[in-house]
């Protein structure tokens, strides 16, 4: 899954999981062919089971046709085969897939772009909420914890993996995203609806209180914080929206049906018929239908692109690793607002001073 | 319809209605085939009536051809059939549908994205309008009620279901979105045009009054509130715009005509002709035109995607449930600005304190 | 044209002109077929003249072929017909239209989205420009009038209908968008260029003056007003830009040429040839070329979509009614800044108070 | 080129150069056919030279085949012709052009949208920089001159026409965009990189100085000015980016190669072969290959759309006239900040006062 | 690579590397054909190796067929060839490539648009951080250095070339982007994650400190700076996101497989078969398969477009030169905040003063 490995401070290009961009940095001699030989996240890994099934069915039919059927049955099968072949070509798999995959890829990318990162907020909290004393630290840590809690609540609704890790609110409290007191207040708020907005309201009220107490200097600082928080909330609700309202089921069914029908028609229609019968285009018996198998790879592969991306919070090789995001965000944002608050390296003249 | 069920606080992945994203979280062995076996919101549920009609007509024609027609009539019918078949293939159903459905799906998604949610506003009102006394509560509740009233007025214009629930302004008053006094003022404003902007003006004037009275601290807070309100108003007017100015009727007619013509041509052109006549491509009489029926499913299904999404505020399985949105927004926003105002859980050190 | 009728306060779904969204709210049994039976804004209304011409030409040619030509001329015509038919199929009408119509539809929608509505500005003016005395009223009314004047000047450049209604500046003054004094100043400003930016400068200077006089409280309020005004100006100049720089003429010509050539080729190539000659695919003489006529409807209809939308400020059934927009905006915005200024309904407890 | 003519104050629809939107305001009887008869900016004007070349080559080959070749050479040529015809049909000109032209048209439109207009800035400067005395005037004029200078420096890099008009910095100074002192400072700044950012820095420092001196009232006004200036700068750098990083050369070459190959194949493959030889599809000798010539117009025309738009700052009929933009911006912006500063028409009651 | 050459102050159109926009400024007689004759960044340079391989294989096969095979083997090969030819036509290379290249080109352009330029920030720092004394200079230089450091850290992750130039943090310190003290603090921050956010936090804390000390006048100035910095950070993280989450590997494999399969099928299927055998479409033996070779150029060229653009930070002719960007940004931004701070040219009256 798409998780940048936890690497040391000094590094170059991170060795990510199914990232292959460094492999194709330069367009050299047959450069894409190297991609064809990978296994992780590859078309082969995704498709080998379906491929085996398809091949077995094809071979079975072929054996039956060649060895089992009587002569008049063979003639009938040959007619059926040519009938199927004719219609296989009429099925508009390419276009349906082209339009559908474009839709799915766009949705997938927008979900990536809307992943909630607390970086913008932590920078503001770190610089605008004053005080190196305990109360100041508490204030900043609590604010940033609310931010992380909001995204955690959304990830629990959206991602299977996060839901497995935090099945109940107990787990959320145990992991340190919520204190026991907060949980009590949280559960006392009577609403039948999803409650991810509650920490957002806490955040805004706490920030407002901090302004009254002078910890946040003035309304400018406060409103900038609140706007960023609303920004963050919008990312969360956008993610939720993508999960809630998916690609219309009918569309997915239409595409799947088209592809499956095509391969069903190919199973019969792409059999090698007895060359002795002299059917047009059946002069040659190769036993292995190379091009049909390659077509199986294109079209199934293209459909697999959609299957992988339609829910990017699953556990596929190419899915976003939400648990890693949650951990990274908590660790980094606590660092930024607490340890790094007003903890600046000494300013010295740079080497281009004059 | 797309309504997240009212569920308790502790939950994992919400069991939404025609949401199937959790079913396809991982791209496993033939993972999409499971989607083919669903009924709710499925292609079968949407199309079975049309399918029965198509099949009946096809069968009727087939019976007439086989049993009723005299020999020379059969010969004529056969010519007609081949003529129809030839032209059926020339009708560019795939492309027309591809471009049209892309347009409709984009519009549908933009409507979803522009649904008016008061969350951003309620957060600001909760933190920036001061006072736990009765006047403060009244101020916050009234402001947030105006927000909800604005979206209700728009939903009444846009959604059939909301219009059924609130056929007159009496119903709006009864449901608590408007007080009787407000209604009087509302109806005294003489304008022949849609009046959803009236609560927006009330909101802004009330907020301005609150600043004069010191309930809103300064202009920064006020302007941020007004900007958010304008943002909210823009969502509302965008929804209205999508309802007002639809996909040009001519475009929809072109697409529908293309699909219907195609199936009309198929009814005649895809009949199995007497193999004894030796027509090219008519060696086999299968009685059931499997591939034509599958094509019926693709193309009609694809058109159904458009039919479902072209007005997402109807009562289809995949439509947005506006009534649920209205209820959720009122309940949640009153909670946030009243009960939760400055009602913070006690701050304690989190578990990563040092 | 797209004008929501001036309706009373209590209403449900507005009965708009060529809006059919309420007709297709639910995807029911053959739901789109009802759309095929409409006349207003329909493909039939748009195309019946062209259709009659096409049919007349086709029939004329058919009569000549059947009755006038000598036998050897018939043979020649038959060859010509088959030649035309072969090339008619090669003309890529579908793709060219698909890409072109997508472009035109996108431009049309962006123009709708950029229509200048003064609602955001009137809300700000109503709440931020103080004073119920005559000077305060004058200030607010003048500011909002400048806003409306800006959009009127743009609409005069862009829309044929508005240009007919306001052919000279006299008409603008008479309609109350400009006073006689303003007109004098306006015309004294020596610039050879379009002058729609003049009221924008007046607006900003007047607002600045109002701040100096304390009518606008501080710079925050002022800058928010100026930003909204710049926003409004951008809408206006965007509309102007769409009118100024259209779809490149060459593109439109390419598409038109492709469609017209196709139909010209069809006129000859789709004639029913004498079945007795035994030409391939010419076994049947139906007299009426049903499928060619249907193709005429698809392709011409698709092109008509573009013709209708390429200039949405004309007088087609589907065009935006700019005059209605101008009237609505003036009426509503004067109401909002004057009569409704600080004229709030009394605040009372809502029904969910406790 | 796309230059709105310098017209008097009272006007209706501006008579722009290759603008045809007013011609197609209404979708009437064969409305697009009028567009087919234009010359300026038309497909004919752009293509007549290529067309003559193509026709000459075709005729030459035709004459050679008919009159020069011996019989066995004719047979060979006929085979070659049919071979070419077969492959001409396989070249995917339509799709390649569809995707490519869509890309180019999008880039062209984004460049139009990103043309730098100083209108937003001049409105702010006019209302927020105080003082009708000479120093105030100098301040406003200098600020707005820096804005115009920035865009001029970018236009010099981007547009051939502007580069011809201002080949050196001397010309810039002479035209009044820069003073001699500024030029000296400008050239003393040692940087090997493009220097269009220098007037931006001057602008911001001058504005900051004006705040210290009280000419700009407070930080709110200042920051709004700086943000608008940064907005303006972004437009400039976006234009520069589009010029710097074009459509990848390979893509353009692929498309050009496809189109040229197609026409090369047509030259031979679309010759009328001797009907007496009885080749399939060659029953008729029309001498003039009408449909091939029409195809030449579609495809070449479509490619010409790309050629015209790929660099919209050239001197084509459809290109943006940058020199006109520069003049308009300077004239209008100086007017707005100087002559019109606090020069308001007297406020009088409008005609709807009560 | 895409690096504008370091040119002197007075220049016109910069002579960029693979920029050809000035070559196509005007759409003249066969204007694109000149592009076909370039070498740098051209299709020929990119493809000549693959072309040679393809041609060698084709020739080899051809020689074997003509000279080596026995007669019955020839017959078999001919059947195989026709079989391959038939399927070569069925492979949907055009569509797959069209949709895929559109996706890749969009991603590539968004990466260009998101390149982090410090210009907006340097303008604000230069005008809003006060003081020409040493401390003021130090403050401005340090702030702008943090900005450059942030982008450098991202470029090291994203670009091969930058990674080669700065393999360790030592190189970063040596190049003057970081001081030795900063490096110590940087490395003491314990986080397993990518640390590009650290200079952002330093920036915000330093700016906040500068406000306390009165070097930044008030919160308005501060918040504008912080917002710009967050803007800059978002560019950086967007670039990182594009590198981290690429086009799904499966999609790339599907496309590559389709293209390679097509050419493999062409190798056999496009051989010239013995005309004496009288196969349909094989009347002519040209030895050189002109059209197949041209198809090789289209399709491989189209795929090369994707190969070049899929990672725009490699070392292709068309890639973004990140090292040049880094140098330019540091040089220009130090100039703007230090040397040019409050160093304005004297204001004089412009030539249009009255």
Short mmCIF file of N, CA, C and O in Angstrom, two decimals, chain C residues 50 79 87 90 92 95 107 134 137 141 156 158 163 174-176 190-192 194 204-205 208 211-212 219-220 223 227 230 234 242-247 250-253 256 260-261 304 307 311 315-316, chain D residues 2 4 7 11-13 16 19-21 25-28 30-32 35 43 46 89 95 108-109 112 120 126-128 130 217-218 220-221 224 270 283 286 294 299 302 331 342 349-353:
data_model
loop_
_atom_site.label_atom_id
_atom_site.label_comp_id
_atom_site.label_asym_id
_atom_site.label_seq_id
_atom_site.Cartn_x
_atom_site.Cartn_y
_atom_site.Cartn_z
N UNK C 50 -35.36 22.31 -41.58
CA UNK C 50 -34.28 21.61 -42.26
C UNK C 50 -34.75 20.22 -42.72
O UNK C 50 -34.37 19.74 -43.79
N UNK C 79 -24.20 3.70 -59.71
CA UNK C 79 -22.78 3.69 -59.33
C UNK C 79 -22.45 4.91 -58.45
O UNK C 79 -21.75 4.79 -57.45
N UNK C 87 -18.49 6.70 -49.05
CA UNK C 87 -17.76 7.78 -48.39
C UNK C 87 -18.56 8.41 -47.25
O UNK C 87 -17.99 8.92 -46.29
N UNK C 90 -17.47 7.09 -44.17
CA UNK C 90 -16.12 7.41 -43.70
C UNK C 90 -16.02 8.77 -43.03
O UNK C 90 -15.00 9.08 -42.41
N UNK C 92 -16.19 11.32 -40.30
CA UNK C 92 -16.19 11.08 -38.85
C UNK C 92 -17.12 12.04 -38.12
O UNK C 92 -16.69 12.72 -37.19
N UNK C 95 -17.37 11.75 -34.04
CA UNK C 95 -16.29 12.21 -33.18
C UNK C 95 -16.17 13.71 -33.19
O UNK C 95 -16.03 14.36 -32.17
N UNK C 107 -18.41 25.81 -22.41
CA UNK C 107 -18.40 27.27 -22.46
C UNK C 107 -19.74 27.85 -22.06
O UNK C 107 -19.81 28.83 -21.31
N UNK C 134 -31.61 59.90 5.56
CA UNK C 134 -31.65 60.01 4.11
C UNK C 134 -30.28 59.82 3.47
O UNK C 134 -30.15 59.16 2.45
N UNK C 137 -29.42 56.18 3.33
CA UNK C 137 -30.20 55.52 2.28
C UNK C 137 -29.62 55.84 0.90
O UNK C 137 -29.47 54.95 0.07
N UNK C 141 -28.25 53.09 -1.70
CA UNK C 141 -28.91 52.96 -3.00
C UNK C 141 -27.97 53.28 -4.15
O UNK C 141 -28.00 52.63 -5.20
N UNK C 156 -25.31 45.04 -22.28
CA UNK C 156 -25.55 45.71 -23.56
C UNK C 156 -24.56 45.27 -24.63
O UNK C 156 -24.91 45.20 -25.81
N UNK C 158 -23.16 42.34 -24.74
CA UNK C 158 -23.15 40.89 -24.90
C UNK C 158 -24.46 40.36 -25.48
O UNK C 158 -24.45 39.41 -26.26
N UNK C 163 -29.46 44.91 -25.90
CA UNK C 163 -29.05 45.99 -26.80
C UNK C 163 -30.26 46.61 -27.49
O UNK C 163 -30.31 47.81 -27.70
N UNK C 174 -33.07 56.78 -18.62
CA UNK C 174 -34.53 56.72 -18.46
C UNK C 174 -34.97 55.56 -17.58
O UNK C 174 -35.92 55.66 -16.81
N UNK C 175 -34.29 54.44 -17.71
CA UNK C 175 -34.69 53.27 -16.94
C UNK C 175 -34.26 53.38 -15.49
O UNK C 175 -34.53 52.48 -14.68
N UNK C 176 -33.55 54.46 -15.13
CA UNK C 176 -33.21 54.68 -13.73
C UNK C 176 -31.93 54.03 -13.28
O UNK C 176 -31.63 53.99 -12.09
N UNK C 190 -12.67 60.66 -21.09
CA UNK C 190 -12.20 60.42 -22.46
C UNK C 190 -11.45 59.09 -22.53
O UNK C 190 -10.30 59.00 -22.13
N UNK C 191 -12.08 58.09 -23.04
CA UNK C 191 -11.39 56.82 -23.25
C UNK C 191 -11.99 56.16 -24.48
O UNK C 191 -13.20 56.09 -24.63
N UNK C 192 -11.14 55.71 -25.39
CA UNK C 192 -11.69 55.05 -26.57
C UNK C 192 -12.19 53.63 -26.28
O UNK C 192 -12.69 52.97 -27.17
N UNK C 194 -14.12 50.39 -24.02
CA UNK C 194 -15.36 50.04 -23.34
C UNK C 194 -15.31 50.60 -21.91
O UNK C 194 -14.32 50.46 -21.22
N UNK C 204 -15.88 52.23 -5.73
CA UNK C 204 -14.79 52.10 -4.75
C UNK C 204 -14.47 53.44 -4.11
O UNK C 204 -14.20 53.52 -2.91
N UNK C 205 -14.53 54.52 -4.90
CA UNK C 205 -14.24 55.83 -4.32
C UNK C 205 -15.35 56.26 -3.35
O UNK C 205 -15.07 56.83 -2.30
N UNK C 208 -14.90 54.36 -0.18
CA UNK C 208 -13.77 54.91 0.56
C UNK C 208 -14.18 56.20 1.28
O UNK C 208 -13.84 56.43 2.45
N UNK C 211 -16.17 55.45 4.31
CA UNK C 211 -15.35 55.09 5.47
C UNK C 211 -14.81 56.33 6.16
O UNK C 211 -14.84 56.43 7.38
N UNK C 212 -14.30 57.29 5.38
CA UNK C 212 -13.78 58.52 6.00
C UNK C 212 -14.87 59.19 6.83
O UNK C 212 -14.59 59.79 7.88
N UNK C 219 -11.64 49.60 8.01
CA UNK C 219 -11.05 49.11 6.77
C UNK C 219 -11.47 47.68 6.45
O UNK C 219 -11.52 47.28 5.29
N UNK C 220 -11.72 46.89 7.48
CA UNK C 220 -12.13 45.51 7.25
C UNK C 220 -13.41 45.49 6.43
O UNK C 220 -13.51 44.79 5.40
N UNK C 223 -12.70 46.85 2.85
CA UNK C 223 -11.98 45.95 1.94
C UNK C 223 -12.84 44.77 1.53
O UNK C 223 -12.73 44.27 0.40
N UNK C 227 -13.51 43.92 -2.27
CA UNK C 227 -13.21 42.60 -2.84
C UNK C 227 -14.43 42.00 -3.53
O UNK C 227 -14.32 41.43 -4.61
N UNK C 230 -14.87 43.69 -6.79
CA UNK C 230 -13.93 43.19 -7.78
C UNK C 230 -14.34 41.81 -8.29
O UNK C 230 -14.17 41.49 -9.47
N UNK C 234 -15.20 40.89 -12.08
CA UNK C 234 -14.61 39.77 -12.79
C UNK C 234 -15.66 38.94 -13.50
O UNK C 234 -15.46 38.49 -14.63
N UNK C 242 -16.07 35.83 -22.92
CA UNK C 242 -16.68 34.72 -23.66
C UNK C 242 -17.33 35.22 -24.95
O UNK C 242 -17.36 34.51 -25.95
N UNK C 243 -17.89 36.44 -24.88
CA UNK C 243 -18.52 36.97 -26.09
C UNK C 243 -17.47 37.42 -27.10
O UNK C 243 -17.63 37.23 -28.31
N UNK C 244 -16.41 37.99 -26.59
CA UNK C 244 -15.37 38.57 -27.43
C UNK C 244 -14.60 37.47 -28.15
O UNK C 244 -14.43 37.51 -29.37
N UNK C 245 -14.12 36.50 -27.40
CA UNK C 245 -13.29 35.45 -27.95
C UNK C 245 -14.10 34.16 -27.99
O UNK C 245 -14.22 33.45 -27.00
N UNK C 246 -14.69 33.89 -29.11
CA UNK C 246 -15.55 32.72 -29.24
C UNK C 246 -14.77 31.47 -29.58
O UNK C 246 -13.54 31.48 -29.63
N UNK C 247 -15.51 30.40 -29.78
CA UNK C 247 -14.90 29.19 -30.33
C UNK C 247 -14.28 29.59 -31.67
O UNK C 247 -14.92 30.28 -32.45
N UNK C 250 -12.71 28.58 -37.34
CA UNK C 250 -12.31 27.44 -38.16
C UNK C 250 -12.90 26.16 -37.61
O UNK C 250 -13.36 25.29 -38.36
N UNK C 251 -12.91 26.03 -36.28
CA UNK C 251 -13.43 24.82 -35.65
C UNK C 251 -14.92 24.65 -36.01
O UNK C 251 -15.37 23.58 -36.44
N UNK C 252 -15.67 25.74 -35.86
CA UNK C 252 -17.09 25.69 -36.18
C UNK C 252 -17.29 25.34 -37.66
O UNK C 252 -18.17 24.54 -38.01
N UNK C 253 -16.45 25.91 -38.51
CA UNK C 253 -16.60 25.60 -39.93
C UNK C 253 -16.29 24.15 -40.23
O UNK C 253 -16.96 23.51 -41.03
N UNK C 256 -19.32 22.11 -39.12
CA UNK C 256 -20.47 22.33 -40.00
C UNK C 256 -20.25 21.67 -41.35
O UNK C 256 -21.14 20.99 -41.89
N UNK C 260 -22.64 18.84 -42.98
CA UNK C 260 -23.33 19.11 -44.25
C UNK C 260 -22.87 18.16 -45.34
O UNK C 260 -23.67 17.68 -46.14
N UNK C 261 -21.57 17.89 -45.39
CA UNK C 261 -21.07 16.94 -46.38
C UNK C 261 -21.70 15.57 -46.20
O UNK C 261 -22.08 14.91 -47.16
N UNK C 304 -27.41 21.18 -33.60
CA UNK C 304 -28.29 22.24 -33.10
C UNK C 304 -28.01 22.55 -31.63
O UNK C 304 -28.17 23.68 -31.19
N UNK C 307 -25.45 24.98 -31.91
CA UNK C 307 -25.94 26.25 -32.45
C UNK C 307 -26.70 27.04 -31.40
O UNK C 307 -26.59 28.26 -31.31
N UNK C 311 -24.04 30.93 -28.53
CA UNK C 311 -24.25 32.28 -28.03
C UNK C 311 -25.48 32.27 -27.14
O UNK C 311 -26.61 32.42 -27.62
N UNK C 315 -31.86 34.85 -28.71
CA UNK C 315 -33.28 34.77 -28.39
C UNK C 315 -33.85 33.39 -28.62
O UNK C 315 -35.03 33.21 -28.90
N UNK C 316 -32.99 32.35 -28.48
CA UNK C 316 -33.49 30.99 -28.60
C UNK C 316 -34.32 30.61 -27.38
O UNK C 316 -34.28 31.28 -26.35
N UNK D 2 -7.72 39.67 -32.53
CA UNK D 2 -8.83 39.87 -31.60
C UNK D 2 -8.77 41.20 -30.88
O UNK D 2 -8.53 41.26 -29.67
N UNK D 4 -10.85 44.53 -29.94
CA UNK D 4 -12.09 45.28 -30.01
C UNK D 4 -11.75 46.67 -30.53
O UNK D 4 -10.83 47.32 -30.01
N UNK D 7 -13.91 52.28 -29.95
CA UNK D 7 -15.20 52.84 -30.34
C UNK D 7 -15.67 53.89 -29.35
O UNK D 7 -15.18 53.96 -28.22
N UNK D 11 -22.47 52.71 -27.83
CA UNK D 11 -22.32 51.66 -28.85
C UNK D 11 -23.18 50.49 -28.40
O UNK D 11 -23.65 50.42 -27.26
N UNK D 12 -23.33 49.56 -29.28
CA UNK D 12 -24.07 48.36 -28.89
C UNK D 12 -23.13 47.17 -28.91
O UNK D 12 -22.20 47.11 -28.15
N UNK D 13 -23.36 46.25 -29.74
CA UNK D 13 -22.48 45.09 -29.83
C UNK D 13 -21.23 45.52 -30.58
O UNK D 13 -21.32 45.97 -31.71
N UNK D 16 -16.28 43.25 -33.52
CA UNK D 16 -14.93 42.70 -33.38
C UNK D 16 -14.52 41.94 -34.61
O UNK D 16 -15.32 41.61 -35.46
N UNK D 19 -14.98 37.84 -34.58
CA UNK D 19 -16.04 37.43 -33.68
C UNK D 19 -17.29 37.20 -34.51
O UNK D 19 -17.65 38.03 -35.33
N UNK D 20 -17.92 36.07 -34.32
CA UNK D 20 -19.12 35.80 -35.10
C UNK D 20 -20.29 35.46 -34.21
O UNK D 20 -21.30 34.96 -34.66
N UNK D 21 -20.11 35.75 -32.89
CA UNK D 21 -21.16 35.30 -31.98
C UNK D 21 -22.49 35.98 -32.27
O UNK D 21 -23.54 35.36 -32.14
N UNK D 25 -26.47 34.26 -32.79
CA UNK D 25 -27.18 34.44 -31.53
C UNK D 25 -28.42 33.55 -31.47
O UNK D 25 -28.75 32.99 -30.43
N UNK D 26 -29.08 33.40 -32.57
CA UNK D 26 -30.26 32.55 -32.59
C UNK D 26 -30.03 31.34 -33.49
O UNK D 26 -29.42 31.45 -34.54
N UNK D 27 -30.52 30.21 -33.05
CA UNK D 27 -30.37 28.99 -33.84
C UNK D 27 -31.55 28.90 -34.80
O UNK D 27 -32.58 28.36 -34.47
N UNK D 28 -31.38 29.51 -35.95
CA UNK D 28 -32.49 29.52 -36.90
C UNK D 28 -32.24 28.53 -38.02
O UNK D 28 -31.31 27.72 -37.96
N UNK D 30 -30.94 26.56 -40.72
CA UNK D 30 -29.57 26.39 -41.23
C UNK D 30 -28.66 27.53 -40.79
O UNK D 30 -27.92 28.08 -41.61
N UNK D 31 -28.71 27.88 -39.50
CA UNK D 31 -28.03 29.12 -39.11
C UNK D 31 -26.52 29.07 -39.29
O UNK D 31 -25.89 30.08 -39.56
N UNK D 32 -25.92 27.89 -39.13
CA UNK D 32 -24.47 27.84 -39.25
C UNK D 32 -24.01 27.98 -40.70
O UNK D 32 -22.85 28.25 -40.95
N UNK D 35 -22.01 30.89 -41.69
CA UNK D 35 -20.60 30.93 -41.30
C UNK D 35 -19.72 30.33 -42.37
O UNK D 35 -18.53 30.63 -42.45
N UNK D 43 -11.60 28.96 -42.68
CA UNK D 43 -10.89 27.78 -43.10
C UNK D 43 -10.33 27.94 -44.52
O UNK D 43 -9.26 27.44 -44.84
N UNK D 46 -7.25 30.15 -44.52
CA UNK D 46 -6.11 29.47 -43.92
C UNK D 46 -5.59 28.35 -44.80
O UNK D 46 -4.42 28.00 -44.75
N UNK D 89 -7.30 4.29 -44.61
CA UNK D 89 -8.45 4.15 -43.70
C UNK D 89 -8.04 3.74 -42.29
O UNK D 89 -8.78 3.94 -41.34
N UNK D 95 -9.16 10.41 -34.05
CA UNK D 95 -8.96 10.37 -32.61
C UNK D 95 -7.78 11.20 -32.17
O UNK D 95 -7.84 11.97 -31.24
N UNK D 108 -5.17 27.28 -24.87
CA UNK D 108 -5.44 28.59 -25.45
C UNK D 108 -6.41 29.38 -24.58
O UNK D 108 -6.19 30.53 -24.26
N UNK D 109 -7.48 28.73 -24.13
CA UNK D 109 -8.47 29.44 -23.33
C UNK D 109 -7.89 29.87 -21.99
O UNK D 109 -8.14 30.96 -21.49
N UNK D 112 -6.03 32.95 -22.41
CA UNK D 112 -6.90 34.12 -22.49
C UNK D 112 -7.36 34.54 -21.09
O UNK D 112 -7.35 35.72 -20.74
N UNK D 120 -8.58 45.32 -11.41
CA UNK D 120 -8.81 45.10 -9.98
C UNK D 120 -7.88 45.97 -9.15
O UNK D 120 -8.28 46.55 -8.14
N UNK D 126 -7.08 53.47 -6.58
CA UNK D 126 -7.85 54.70 -6.67
C UNK D 126 -8.58 54.98 -5.37
O UNK D 126 -8.71 56.14 -4.97
N UNK D 127 -9.05 53.95 -4.68
CA UNK D 127 -9.85 54.24 -3.48
C UNK D 127 -9.05 54.20 -2.20
O UNK D 127 -9.48 54.74 -1.20
N UNK D 128 -7.90 53.53 -2.17
CA UNK D 128 -7.19 53.37 -0.90
C UNK D 128 -5.91 54.19 -0.75
O UNK D 128 -5.35 54.23 0.34
N UNK D 130 -4.54 57.74 -0.53
CA UNK D 130 -5.16 59.05 -0.33
C UNK D 130 -4.38 60.21 -0.89
O UNK D 130 -3.17 60.13 -1.06
N UNK D 217 -4.15 53.90 4.69
CA UNK D 217 -4.58 54.09 6.06
C UNK D 217 -4.05 53.04 7.03
O UNK D 217 -3.51 53.36 8.07
N UNK D 218 -4.22 51.77 6.70
CA UNK D 218 -3.74 50.76 7.65
C UNK D 218 -3.34 49.48 6.92
O UNK D 218 -3.36 49.39 5.70
N UNK D 220 -4.72 46.64 6.69
CA UNK D 220 -5.76 45.95 5.92
C UNK D 220 -5.72 46.41 4.47
O UNK D 220 -5.68 45.60 3.54
N UNK D 221 -5.73 47.73 4.29
CA UNK D 221 -5.67 48.27 2.93
C UNK D 221 -4.39 47.83 2.23
O UNK D 221 -4.42 47.41 1.07
N UNK D 224 -4.41 44.09 1.24
CA UNK D 224 -5.29 43.83 0.12
C UNK D 224 -4.63 44.24 -1.19
O UNK D 224 -4.70 43.52 -2.18
N UNK D 270 -6.62 7.43 -53.46
CA UNK D 270 -7.94 7.91 -53.85
C UNK D 270 -8.04 8.27 -55.33
O UNK D 270 -8.98 8.94 -55.74
N UNK D 283 -16.04 1.42 -59.83
CA UNK D 283 -16.92 1.32 -61.01
C UNK D 283 -17.08 2.66 -61.70
O UNK D 283 -17.68 2.73 -62.76
N UNK D 286 -14.99 9.71 -61.62
CA UNK D 286 -15.57 11.06 -61.51
C UNK D 286 -14.55 12.16 -61.81
O UNK D 286 -14.90 13.33 -61.79
N UNK D 294 -13.08 17.09 -49.60
CA UNK D 294 -13.78 17.53 -48.38
C UNK D 294 -13.06 17.02 -47.14
O UNK D 294 -12.91 17.75 -46.15
N UNK D 299 -9.86 17.58 -42.04
CA UNK D 299 -8.71 17.21 -41.23
C UNK D 299 -7.68 18.32 -41.19
O UNK D 299 -7.15 18.66 -40.13
N UNK D 302 -9.05 21.01 -39.04
CA UNK D 302 -8.97 20.68 -37.62
C UNK D 302 -7.54 20.90 -37.11
O UNK D 302 -7.32 21.45 -36.04
N UNK D 331 -3.79 53.40 -20.56
CA UNK D 331 -4.68 54.55 -20.65
C UNK D 331 -5.76 54.48 -19.56
O UNK D 331 -5.97 55.42 -18.80
N UNK D 342 -11.51 60.20 -6.32
CA UNK D 342 -12.41 61.01 -5.48
C UNK D 342 -13.12 62.09 -6.30
O UNK D 342 -13.42 63.16 -5.80
N UNK D 349 -31.19 61.45 -5.66
CA UNK D 349 -32.13 60.35 -5.47
C UNK D 349 -32.45 59.70 -6.80
O UNK D 349 -32.67 60.37 -7.80
N UNK D 350 -32.47 58.38 -6.81
CA UNK D 350 -32.82 57.69 -8.05
C UNK D 350 -34.33 57.69 -8.23
O UNK D 350 -35.08 58.10 -7.37
N UNK D 351 -34.79 57.25 -9.39
CA UNK D 351 -36.20 57.40 -9.72
C UNK D 351 -37.11 56.43 -8.98
O UNK D 351 -38.32 56.57 -9.02
N UNK D 352 -36.55 55.43 -8.30
CA UNK D 352 -37.40 54.52 -7.52
C UNK D 352 -37.35 54.86 -6.03
O UNK D 352 -37.62 54.01 -5.19
N UNK D 353 -37.00 56.10 -5.69
CA UNK D 353 -36.70 56.45 -4.31
C UNK D 353 -37.80 55.98 -3.35
O UNK D 353 -37.52 55.43 -2.30
#
